[in-house]
């Protein structure tokens, strides 16, 4: 009997999804996992926070076990499994959210965040690590590219300070969750306003490159055609 540990096969490129004519901006956060430019809010499941009591209990049991004993080895496995469960729940949630976004929108724009710098804040480090924005962005980008969608990262500066209606810029303390424009009187959720500005910045970058929101889908369609098949507009 012959066994093989690694199996490699060539998979065909997935078919691009049909265009929807819609784009979306995503403002990630901690109180809510994300706020979309269409007003939708995605709840933060707080996987680590909900499992923290059990993780701490398992870790205390491990610290009480005698080093080198079988009971310590068994408990170490239990601790590892508890952490693995949190990681798997987080990944499952991110895959579901990213899949939903890719199916519904032709272009997805997120903030280009300095996550490594943000986790240096000790008060927010655990919460930021729990939401794992970097992993979510990576998963979403990969799925968007496979589906012929567009994925953009834009500078997050001033997205929560500029009014999405009139363009007025004003400083708003982070503790204030409703953006009230001092010029046009617009009242809108702070994160919702930021998501709209993120979406517009993404569309501006796409326009500057001379691309449409569905151009990536059309490009993938052309690449998937057999070479012998004539393409429209080509002689």
Coordinates of N, CA and C in Angstrom, one line a residue, residues 4-227:
X4 N 0.5 8.8 0.3 CA 1.1 10.1 -0.1 C 0.6 11.2 0.8
X5 N 1.5 11.9 1.5 CA 1.1 12.9 2.4 C 0.7 14.2 1.8
X6 N 1.2 14.5 0.6 CA 0.9 15.7 -0.1 C 0.2 15.4 -1.5
X7 N -0.9 15.9 -1.7 CA -1.6 15.7 -3.0 C -1.8 17.1 -3.7
X8 N -1.3 17.2 -4.9 CA -1.3 18.5 -5.6 C -2.1 18.3 -6.9
X9 N -3.1 19.1 -7.1 CA -3.8 19.0 -8.4 C -4.1 20.4 -8.8
X10 N -4.3 20.6 -10.1 CA -4.6 21.9 -10.7 C -6.1 22.1 -10.8
X11 N -6.6 23.2 -10.2 CA -8.0 23.5 -10.1 C -8.3 24.6 -11.2
X12 N -9.4 24.5 -11.8 CA -9.8 25.6 -12.8 C -10.2 26.8 -12.0
X13 N -10.0 28.0 -12.7 CA -10.3 29.2 -12.1 C -11.9 29.3 -11.9
X14 N -12.3 29.8 -10.7 CA -13.7 29.9 -10.5 C -14.3 30.9 -11.5
X15 N -15.6 30.7 -11.8 CA -16.3 31.6 -12.7 C -16.5 33.0 -12.0
X16 N -16.3 34.1 -12.6 CA -16.6 35.4 -12.0 C -18.1 35.5 -11.7
X17 N -18.4 36.1 -10.6 CA -19.8 36.4 -10.2 C -20.4 37.4 -11.1
X18 N -21.7 37.4 -11.4 CA -22.4 38.4 -12.2 C -22.3 39.7 -11.5
X19 N -22.1 40.8 -12.3 CA -22.1 42.2 -11.6 C -23.4 42.5 -11.0
X20 N -23.3 43.3 -9.9 CA -24.5 43.7 -9.2 C -24.7 45.2 -9.4
X21 N -23.7 46.0 -9.8 CA -23.8 47.4 -10.0 C -23.7 48.2 -8.7
X22 N -23.3 47.5 -7.6 CA -23.3 48.1 -6.3 C -21.9 48.1 -5.7
X23 N -21.5 49.1 -4.9 CA -20.2 49.1 -4.2 C -20.5 49.3 -2.7
X24 N -19.5 49.1 -1.9 CA -19.8 49.2 -0.4 C -18.5 49.6 0.3
X25 N -18.6 50.5 1.3 CA -17.5 50.9 2.1 C -17.7 50.2 3.5
X26 N -16.6 49.7 4.1 CA -16.7 49.0 5.3 C -15.8 49.7 6.4
X27 N -16.5 50.1 7.4 CA -15.8 50.8 8.6 C -15.8 49.8 9.7
X28 N -14.6 49.2 10.0 CA -14.5 48.2 11.1 C -14.4 48.9 12.4
X29 N -14.8 48.2 13.5 CA -14.8 48.7 14.8 C -14.7 47.6 15.9
X30 N -15.0 48.0 17.1 CA -14.9 47.1 18.2 C -16.3 46.9 18.8
X31 N -17.0 48.0 19.0 CA -18.4 47.9 19.6 C -19.3 47.1 18.6
X32 N -19.2 47.4 17.3 CA -19.7 46.5 16.3 C -18.6 46.1 15.4
X33 N -18.7 44.9 14.8 CA -17.6 44.4 14.0 C -17.4 45.3 12.8
X34 N -18.4 45.7 12.2 CA -18.3 46.6 11.0 C -19.6 47.3 10.8
X35 N -19.5 48.5 10.2 CA -20.6 49.3 9.7 C -20.5 49.5 8.3
X36 N -21.5 49.2 7.5 CA -21.4 49.4 6.0 C -22.0 50.7 5.6
X37 N -21.6 51.1 4.4 CA -22.0 52.4 3.9 C -23.5 52.5 3.6
X38 N -24.1 51.3 3.5 CA -25.6 51.3 3.3 C -26.4 51.3 4.6
X39 N -25.6 51.5 5.7 CA -26.3 51.6 7.0 C -26.4 50.3 7.8
X40 N -26.0 49.2 7.2 CA -26.0 47.9 7.9 C -24.9 47.9 9.0
X41 N -25.2 47.3 10.1 CA -24.2 47.0 11.1 C -24.1 45.5 11.3
X42 N -22.8 45.1 11.4 CA -22.5 43.7 11.7 C -22.1 43.6 13.1
X43 N -22.8 42.8 13.9 CA -22.5 42.7 15.3 C -21.2 42.0 15.6
X44 N -20.5 42.5 16.6 CA -19.2 41.9 17.0 C -19.5 40.6 17.8
X45 N -19.2 39.4 17.4 CA -19.5 38.2 18.2 C -18.6 38.1 19.4
X46 N -17.5 38.8 19.6 CA -16.6 38.8 20.8 C -16.3 37.3 21.2
X47 N -15.7 36.6 20.3 CA -15.4 35.2 20.5 C -14.4 35.0 21.7
X48 N -13.4 35.8 21.8 CA -12.4 35.7 22.8 C -13.0 36.1 24.2
X49 N -13.8 37.2 24.2 CA -14.3 37.7 25.5 C -15.3 36.7 26.0
X50 N -16.1 36.0 25.2 CA -17.1 35.1 25.6 C -16.4 33.8 26.1
X51 N -15.3 33.5 25.6 CA -14.6 32.2 26.0 C -13.5 32.5 27.0
X52 N -13.3 33.7 27.4 CA -12.2 34.1 28.3 C -12.3 33.4 29.7
X53 N -13.5 33.3 30.2 CA -13.6 32.6 31.5 C -13.2 31.2 31.5
X54 N -13.6 30.5 30.5 CA -13.2 29.1 30.3 C -11.7 29.0 30.1
X55 N -11.1 29.9 29.2 CA -9.7 29.8 29.0 C -8.9 30.1 30.2
X56 N -9.3 31.0 31.0 CA -8.6 31.3 32.3 C -8.7 30.1 33.3
X57 N -9.8 29.5 33.3 CA -10.0 28.3 34.2 C -9.1 27.2 33.7
X58 N -9.1 26.9 32.4 CA -8.2 25.8 31.9 C -6.7 26.2 32.2
X59 N -6.4 27.5 32.0 CA -5.0 27.8 32.3 C -4.6 27.7 33.7
X60 N -5.5 28.0 34.6 CA -5.2 27.9 36.1 C -5.0 26.4 36.4
X61 N -5.8 25.5 35.8 CA -5.6 24.1 36.1 C -4.3 23.6 35.6
X62 N -3.9 24.2 34.4 CA -2.6 23.8 33.9 C -1.4 24.2 34.8
X63 N -1.5 25.4 35.4 CA -0.5 25.9 36.2 C -0.4 25.1 37.5
X64 N -1.4 24.4 37.9 CA -1.4 23.6 39.2 C -0.9 22.2 39.0
X65 N -0.8 21.8 37.7 CA -0.3 20.5 37.4 C 1.2 20.4 37.6
X66 N 1.7 19.3 38.1 CA 3.1 19.1 38.3 C 3.8 19.0 36.9
X67 N 4.9 19.7 36.8 CA 5.7 19.6 35.5 C 6.2 18.2 35.2
X68 N 6.0 17.8 34.0 CA 6.5 16.5 33.6 C 5.5 15.4 33.8
X69 N 4.3 15.7 34.4 CA 3.3 14.6 34.7 C 2.4 14.4 33.5
X70 N 1.7 13.3 33.5 CA 0.8 13.0 32.5 C -0.4 13.9 32.6
X71 N -0.8 14.3 33.8 CA -2.0 15.1 33.9 C -1.7 16.5 33.4
X72 N -0.4 17.0 33.5 CA -0.1 18.3 32.9 C -0.1 18.2 31.4
X73 N 0.4 17.1 30.8 CA 0.3 16.9 29.4 C -1.1 16.9 28.9
X74 N -2.0 16.2 29.6 CA -3.4 16.2 29.2 C -4.1 17.5 29.3
X75 N -3.7 18.3 30.4 CA -4.3 19.6 30.5 C -3.8 20.6 29.5
X76 N -2.5 20.4 29.1 CA -2.0 21.3 28.1 C -2.8 21.2 26.8
X77 N -3.2 19.9 26.5 CA -4.0 19.7 25.3 C -5.3 20.3 25.4
X78 N -5.9 20.3 26.6 CA -7.2 20.9 26.8 C -7.1 22.5 26.6
X79 N -6.0 23.1 27.0 CA -5.8 24.5 26.9 C -5.7 24.8 25.4
X80 N -4.9 24.0 24.7 CA -4.7 24.2 23.2 C -6.0 24.1 22.5
X81 N -6.8 23.1 22.8 CA -8.1 22.9 22.2 C -9.1 24.1 22.4
X82 N -9.0 24.7 23.6 CA -9.9 25.8 24.0 C -9.5 27.0 23.1
X83 N -8.2 27.2 22.9 CA -7.8 28.4 22.1 C -8.1 28.1 20.6
X84 N -8.0 26.8 20.2 CA -8.3 26.5 18.8 C -9.7 26.7 18.5
X85 N -10.6 26.4 19.4 CA -12.0 26.6 19.2 C -12.3 28.1 19.0
X86 N -11.7 29.0 19.8 CA -11.9 30.4 19.6 C -11.5 30.8 18.2
X87 N -10.3 30.3 17.8 CA -9.7 30.7 16.5 C -10.6 30.2 15.3
X88 N -11.2 29.0 15.5 CA -12.0 28.5 14.4 C -13.3 29.2 14.3
X89 N -13.9 29.6 15.5 CA -15.2 30.3 15.5 C -15.0 31.7 14.8
X90 N -13.8 32.3 15.1 CA -13.5 33.6 14.5 C -13.4 33.5 13.0
X91 N -12.6 32.5 12.6 CA -12.4 32.3 11.1 C -13.8 32.0 10.4
X92 N -14.6 31.2 11.0 CA -15.9 30.8 10.5 C -16.7 32.1 10.3
X93 N -16.8 32.9 11.3 CA -17.5 34.2 11.2 C -17.0 35.1 10.1
X94 N -15.7 35.2 10.0 CA -15.1 36.1 9.0 C -15.4 35.6 7.6
X95 N -15.3 34.3 7.4 CA -15.6 33.7 6.1 C -17.1 33.9 5.7
X96 N -18.0 33.8 6.6 CA -19.4 34.1 6.3 C -19.6 35.5 5.9
X97 N -19.0 36.5 6.7 CA -19.2 37.9 6.4 C -18.6 38.2 5.1
X98 N -17.4 37.8 4.8 CA -16.7 38.1 3.6 C -17.4 37.5 2.4
X99 N -17.9 36.3 2.5 CA -18.7 35.7 1.4 C -19.9 36.5 1.1
X100 N -20.6 37.0 2.1 CA -21.8 37.8 1.9 C -21.5 39.1 1.1
X101 N -20.4 39.7 1.5 CA -20.0 41.0 0.9 C -19.6 40.8 -0.6
X102 N -18.9 39.7 -0.8 CA -18.4 39.5 -2.2 C -19.6 39.1 -3.1
X103 N -20.6 38.4 -2.6 CA -21.7 38.1 -3.4 C -22.6 39.3 -3.8
X104 N -22.6 40.3 -2.9 CA -23.6 41.4 -3.0 C -23.0 42.6 -3.7
X105 N -21.7 42.8 -3.7 CA -21.1 44.0 -4.1 C -20.0 43.8 -5.1
X106 N -19.9 44.7 -6.1 CA -18.8 44.6 -7.1 C -17.5 45.1 -6.6
X107 N -17.5 46.1 -5.7 CA -16.3 46.7 -5.2 C -16.5 46.9 -3.7
X108 N -15.5 46.4 -2.9 CA -15.5 46.5 -1.5 C -14.3 47.3 -1.1
X109 N -14.5 48.4 -0.3 CA -13.5 49.3 0.1 C -13.4 49.2 1.7
X110 N -12.1 49.1 2.2 CA -11.9 49.1 3.6 C -10.8 50.1 3.9
X111 N -10.6 50.3 5.2 CA -9.5 51.2 5.7 C -8.2 50.5 5.6
X112 N -7.2 51.2 5.2 CA -5.8 50.7 5.3 C -5.2 51.0 6.7
X113 N -5.6 50.2 7.6 CA -5.2 50.4 9.1 C -3.8 50.0 9.4
X114 N -3.2 50.7 10.3 CA -1.9 50.3 10.9 C -2.3 49.4 12.2
X115 N -2.6 48.2 11.9 CA -3.1 47.3 13.0 C -2.0 47.1 14.0
X116 N -0.8 46.9 13.6 CA 0.4 46.6 14.5 C 0.6 47.8 15.4
X117 N 0.4 49.0 14.9 CA 0.5 50.1 15.8 C -0.7 50.3 16.8
X118 N -1.8 49.9 16.3 CA -3.0 50.0 17.2 C -3.0 49.0 18.3
X119 N -2.5 47.8 18.2 CA -2.5 46.9 19.3 C -1.5 47.2 20.4
X120 N -0.7 48.3 20.1 CA 0.2 48.7 21.2 C -0.5 49.5 22.3
X121 N -1.8 49.8 22.0 CA -2.6 50.4 23.0 C -3.1 49.3 24.0
X122 N -2.6 49.3 25.2 CA -2.9 48.1 26.1 C -4.3 48.0 26.4
X123 N -5.0 49.1 26.5 CA -6.5 49.0 26.8 C -7.3 48.4 25.7
X124 N -6.8 48.5 24.5 CA -7.6 48.0 23.3 C -7.0 46.8 22.6
X125 N -5.8 46.4 23.1 CA -5.1 45.3 22.4 C -5.9 44.0 22.3
X126 N -6.4 43.6 23.4 CA -7.2 42.4 23.4 C -8.4 42.4 22.5
X127 N -9.1 43.5 22.6 CA -10.3 43.7 21.8 C -10.0 43.7 20.3
X128 N -8.9 44.4 19.9 CA -8.5 44.5 18.5 C -8.0 43.1 18.0
X129 N -7.3 42.4 18.9 CA -6.9 41.1 18.5 C -8.0 40.1 18.3
X130 N -9.1 40.3 19.1 CA -10.3 39.5 19.0 C -11.0 39.7 17.7
X131 N -11.2 40.9 17.3 CA -11.9 41.1 16.0 C -11.0 40.7 14.8
X132 N -9.7 40.8 14.9 CA -8.8 40.3 13.9 C -9.1 40.9 12.5
X133 N -9.0 42.2 12.4 CA -9.3 42.9 11.2 C -8.4 42.5 10.0
X134 N -7.1 42.3 10.3 CA -6.1 41.9 9.3 C -6.5 40.6 8.6
X135 N -6.9 39.6 9.4 CA -7.3 38.4 8.9 C -8.6 38.5 8.0
X136 N -9.5 39.3 8.5 CA -10.8 39.5 7.8 C -10.5 40.2 6.4
X137 N -9.6 41.2 6.4 CA -9.3 41.9 5.1 C -8.6 40.9 4.2
X138 N -7.7 40.1 4.7 CA -7.0 39.1 3.8 C -8.0 38.1 3.2
X139 N -8.9 37.6 4.0 CA -9.9 36.6 3.5 C -10.8 37.3 2.5
X140 N -11.3 38.5 2.8 CA -12.2 39.2 1.8 C -11.5 39.5 0.5
X141 N -10.2 39.9 0.6 CA -9.5 40.3 -0.6 C -9.3 39.0 -1.5
X142 N -9.0 37.9 -0.9 CA -8.8 36.7 -1.7 C -10.1 36.2 -2.4
X143 N -11.2 36.3 -1.6 CA -12.5 35.9 -2.2 C -12.9 36.9 -3.3
X144 N -12.7 38.2 -3.1 CA -13.0 39.2 -4.1 C -12.3 38.9 -5.4
X145 N -11.0 38.7 -5.3 CA -10.2 38.4 -6.5 C -10.7 37.2 -7.2
X146 N -11.0 36.1 -6.5 CA -11.4 34.9 -7.1 C -12.8 35.1 -7.8
X147 N -13.6 36.0 -7.3 CA -14.9 36.2 -7.8 C -15.0 37.3 -8.9
X148 N -13.8 37.9 -9.2 CA -13.8 38.9 -10.2 C -14.3 40.3 -9.6
X149 N -14.3 40.4 -8.3 CA -14.7 41.7 -7.7 C -13.4 42.5 -7.4
X150 N -13.7 43.8 -7.0 CA -12.6 44.7 -6.7 C -12.5 44.9 -5.1
X151 N -11.3 44.9 -4.7 CA -11.0 45.1 -3.2 C -10.0 46.3 -3.1
X152 N -10.5 47.3 -2.4 CA -9.7 48.5 -2.2 C -9.3 48.8 -0.8
X153 N -8.2 49.4 -0.6 CA -7.8 49.9 0.8 C -7.5 51.4 0.6
X154 N -8.1 52.2 1.5 CA -8.0 53.6 1.4 C -7.5 54.2 2.7
X155 N -6.9 55.4 2.7 CA -6.4 56.1 3.8 C -7.5 56.4 4.8
X156 N -7.5 56.0 6.0 CA -8.6 56.2 6.9 C -8.7 57.6 7.5
X157 N -7.7 58.4 7.3 CA -7.6 59.7 7.9 C -8.8 60.6 7.5
X158 N -9.4 61.2 8.5 CA -10.5 62.2 8.3 C -11.8 61.6 7.8
X159 N -11.9 60.2 7.7 CA -13.2 59.7 7.2 C -14.3 59.9 8.2
X160 N -14.0 60.0 9.5 CA -15.0 60.2 10.5 C -15.2 61.7 10.8
X161 N -14.5 62.6 10.1 CA -14.6 64.0 10.4 C -15.3 64.8 9.3
X162 N -15.3 64.2 8.1 CA -15.9 64.9 6.9 C -17.3 64.5 6.8
X163 N -18.2 65.5 6.6 CA -19.6 65.2 6.4 C -19.9 64.6 5.1
X164 N -20.6 63.5 5.1 CA -20.9 62.7 3.9 C -21.9 63.4 3.0
X165 N -22.5 64.5 3.5 CA -23.5 65.2 2.7 C -23.0 66.5 2.1
X166 N -22.3 67.3 2.9 CA -21.8 68.6 2.3 C -20.3 68.7 2.3
X167 N -19.6 67.8 2.8 CA -18.1 67.8 2.8 C -17.5 68.6 3.8
X168 N -18.2 69.2 4.7 CA -17.7 70.0 5.8 C -16.8 69.1 6.8
X169 N -15.7 69.6 7.2 CA -14.8 68.8 8.1 C -14.8 69.4 9.4
X170 N -15.0 68.6 10.4 CA -15.0 69.1 11.8 C -14.6 68.0 12.7
X171 N -13.8 68.3 13.8 CA -13.4 67.3 14.7 C -14.5 66.9 15.6
X172 N -14.6 65.6 15.8 CA -15.6 65.0 16.7 C -15.0 64.0 17.6
X173 N -15.1 64.2 18.9 CA -14.5 63.3 19.9 C -14.9 61.9 19.7
X174 N -14.0 60.9 19.9 CA -14.3 59.5 19.7 C -15.5 59.0 20.5
X175 N -15.7 59.6 21.7 CA -16.8 59.2 22.5 C -18.2 59.5 22.0
X176 N -18.2 60.5 21.1 CA -19.5 60.9 20.5 C -19.8 60.0 19.3
X177 N -20.8 59.2 19.3 CA -21.1 58.2 18.3 C -22.1 58.7 17.2
X178 N -22.6 59.9 17.4 CA -23.5 60.5 16.3 C -22.8 61.7 15.7
X179 N -22.6 61.7 14.4 CA -22.0 62.8 13.7 C -23.0 63.9 13.5
X180 N -22.8 65.1 14.0 CA -23.7 66.2 13.8 C -23.0 67.3 13.0
X181 N -23.3 67.5 11.8 CA -22.6 68.5 10.9 C -23.0 69.9 11.4
X182 N -22.0 70.7 11.6 CA -22.3 72.1 12.0 C -22.6 73.0 10.9
X183 N -22.5 72.5 9.7 CA -22.8 73.3 8.5 C -24.2 73.0 7.9
X184 N -24.4 71.8 7.6 CA -25.7 71.4 6.9 C -26.7 70.8 7.9
X185 N -26.3 70.5 9.1 CA -27.2 69.9 10.1 C -27.4 68.4 10.0
X186 N -26.6 67.7 9.2 CA -26.8 66.3 9.1 C -26.5 65.6 10.4
X187 N -27.4 64.7 10.7 CA -27.2 63.8 11.9 C -27.2 62.4 11.4
X188 N -26.1 61.7 11.7 CA -25.9 60.4 11.2 C -24.9 59.6 12.1
X189 N -25.0 58.3 12.2 CA -24.1 57.6 13.0 C -22.6 57.8 12.6
X190 N -21.8 58.0 13.5 CA -20.4 58.3 13.2 C -19.7 57.2 12.3
X191 N -20.0 55.9 12.6 CA -19.4 54.9 11.8 C -20.0 54.8 10.4
X192 N -21.3 55.1 10.4 CA -22.0 55.0 9.1 C -21.5 56.1 8.2
X193 N -21.3 57.3 8.7 CA -20.7 58.4 8.0 C -19.3 58.1 7.5
X194 N -18.5 57.5 8.3 CA -17.2 57.1 7.9 C -17.2 56.0 6.8
X195 N -18.1 55.1 6.9 CA -18.2 54.0 5.9 C -18.6 54.6 4.5
X196 N -19.5 55.7 4.5 CA -19.8 56.3 3.2 C -18.6 57.0 2.6
X197 N -17.8 57.7 3.5 CA -16.6 58.3 3.0 C -15.6 57.3 2.5
X198 N -15.5 56.2 3.1 CA -14.6 55.1 2.7 C -15.0 54.6 1.3
X199 N -16.3 54.4 1.1 CA -16.8 53.9 -0.1 C -16.5 54.9 -1.3
X200 N -16.7 56.2 -1.0 CA -16.5 57.2 -2.0 C -15.0 57.2 -2.4
X201 N -14.1 57.1 -1.3 CA -12.7 57.1 -1.6 C -12.3 55.9 -2.5
X202 N -12.9 54.8 -2.2 CA -12.6 53.6 -3.0 C -13.1 53.8 -4.5
X203 N -14.3 54.3 -4.6 CA -14.8 54.6 -6.0 C -13.9 55.6 -6.7
X204 N -13.4 56.6 -6.0 CA -12.5 57.6 -6.6 C -11.2 56.9 -7.1
X205 N -10.7 56.0 -6.3 CA -9.4 55.3 -6.7 C -9.7 54.4 -8.0
X206 N -10.8 53.8 -8.0 CA -11.2 53.0 -9.2 C -11.3 53.8 -10.4
X207 N -12.0 55.0 -10.2 CA -12.2 55.9 -11.3 C -10.9 56.5 -11.8
X208 N -10.0 56.8 -10.9 CA -8.7 57.3 -11.3 C -7.9 56.4 -12.1
X209 N -8.1 55.1 -11.9 CA -7.4 54.1 -12.7 C -8.1 53.8 -14.0
X210 N -9.2 54.4 -14.2 CA -10.0 54.3 -15.5 C -10.7 53.0 -15.5
X211 N -11.0 52.4 -14.3 CA -11.8 51.2 -14.3 C -13.2 51.4 -13.7
X212 N -14.1 50.5 -14.2 CA -15.4 50.5 -13.6 C -15.5 49.4 -12.5
X213 N -16.6 49.5 -11.8 CA -16.7 48.5 -10.7 C -16.8 47.1 -11.2
X214 N -17.2 46.9 -12.4 CA -17.4 45.5 -12.9 C -16.4 45.2 -14.0
X215 N -15.4 46.0 -14.2 CA -14.4 45.7 -15.2 C -13.6 44.5 -14.9
X216 N -13.3 44.2 -13.6 CA -12.6 43.0 -13.2 C -13.3 41.8 -13.6
X217 N -14.7 41.8 -13.4 CA -15.5 40.7 -13.8 C -15.4 40.4 -15.3
X218 N -15.5 41.5 -16.1 CA -15.4 41.4 -17.6 C -14.0 40.8 -18.0
X219 N -13.0 41.3 -17.3 CA -11.6 40.8 -17.6 C -11.5 39.3 -17.4
X220 N -12.0 38.9 -16.2 CA -12.0 37.4 -15.9 C -12.8 36.6 -16.9
X221 N -13.9 37.2 -17.4 CA -14.7 36.5 -18.4 C -13.9 36.3 -19.7
X222 N -13.2 37.4 -20.1 CA -12.4 37.3 -21.3 C -11.2 36.2 -21.2
X223 N -10.6 36.2 -20.0 CA -9.5 35.3 -19.8 C -10.0 33.8 -19.7
X224 N -11.3 33.6 -19.3 CA -11.8 32.2 -19.2 C -12.3 31.7 -20.6
X225 N -12.4 32.5 -21.6 CA -12.8 32.1 -22.9 C -11.7 31.2 -23.6
X226 N -12.1 30.2 -24.3 CA -11.1 29.5 -25.1 C -10.4 30.4 -26.1
X227 N -9.1 30.2 -26.3 CA -8.3 31.1 -27.2 C -8.9 31.1 -28.6

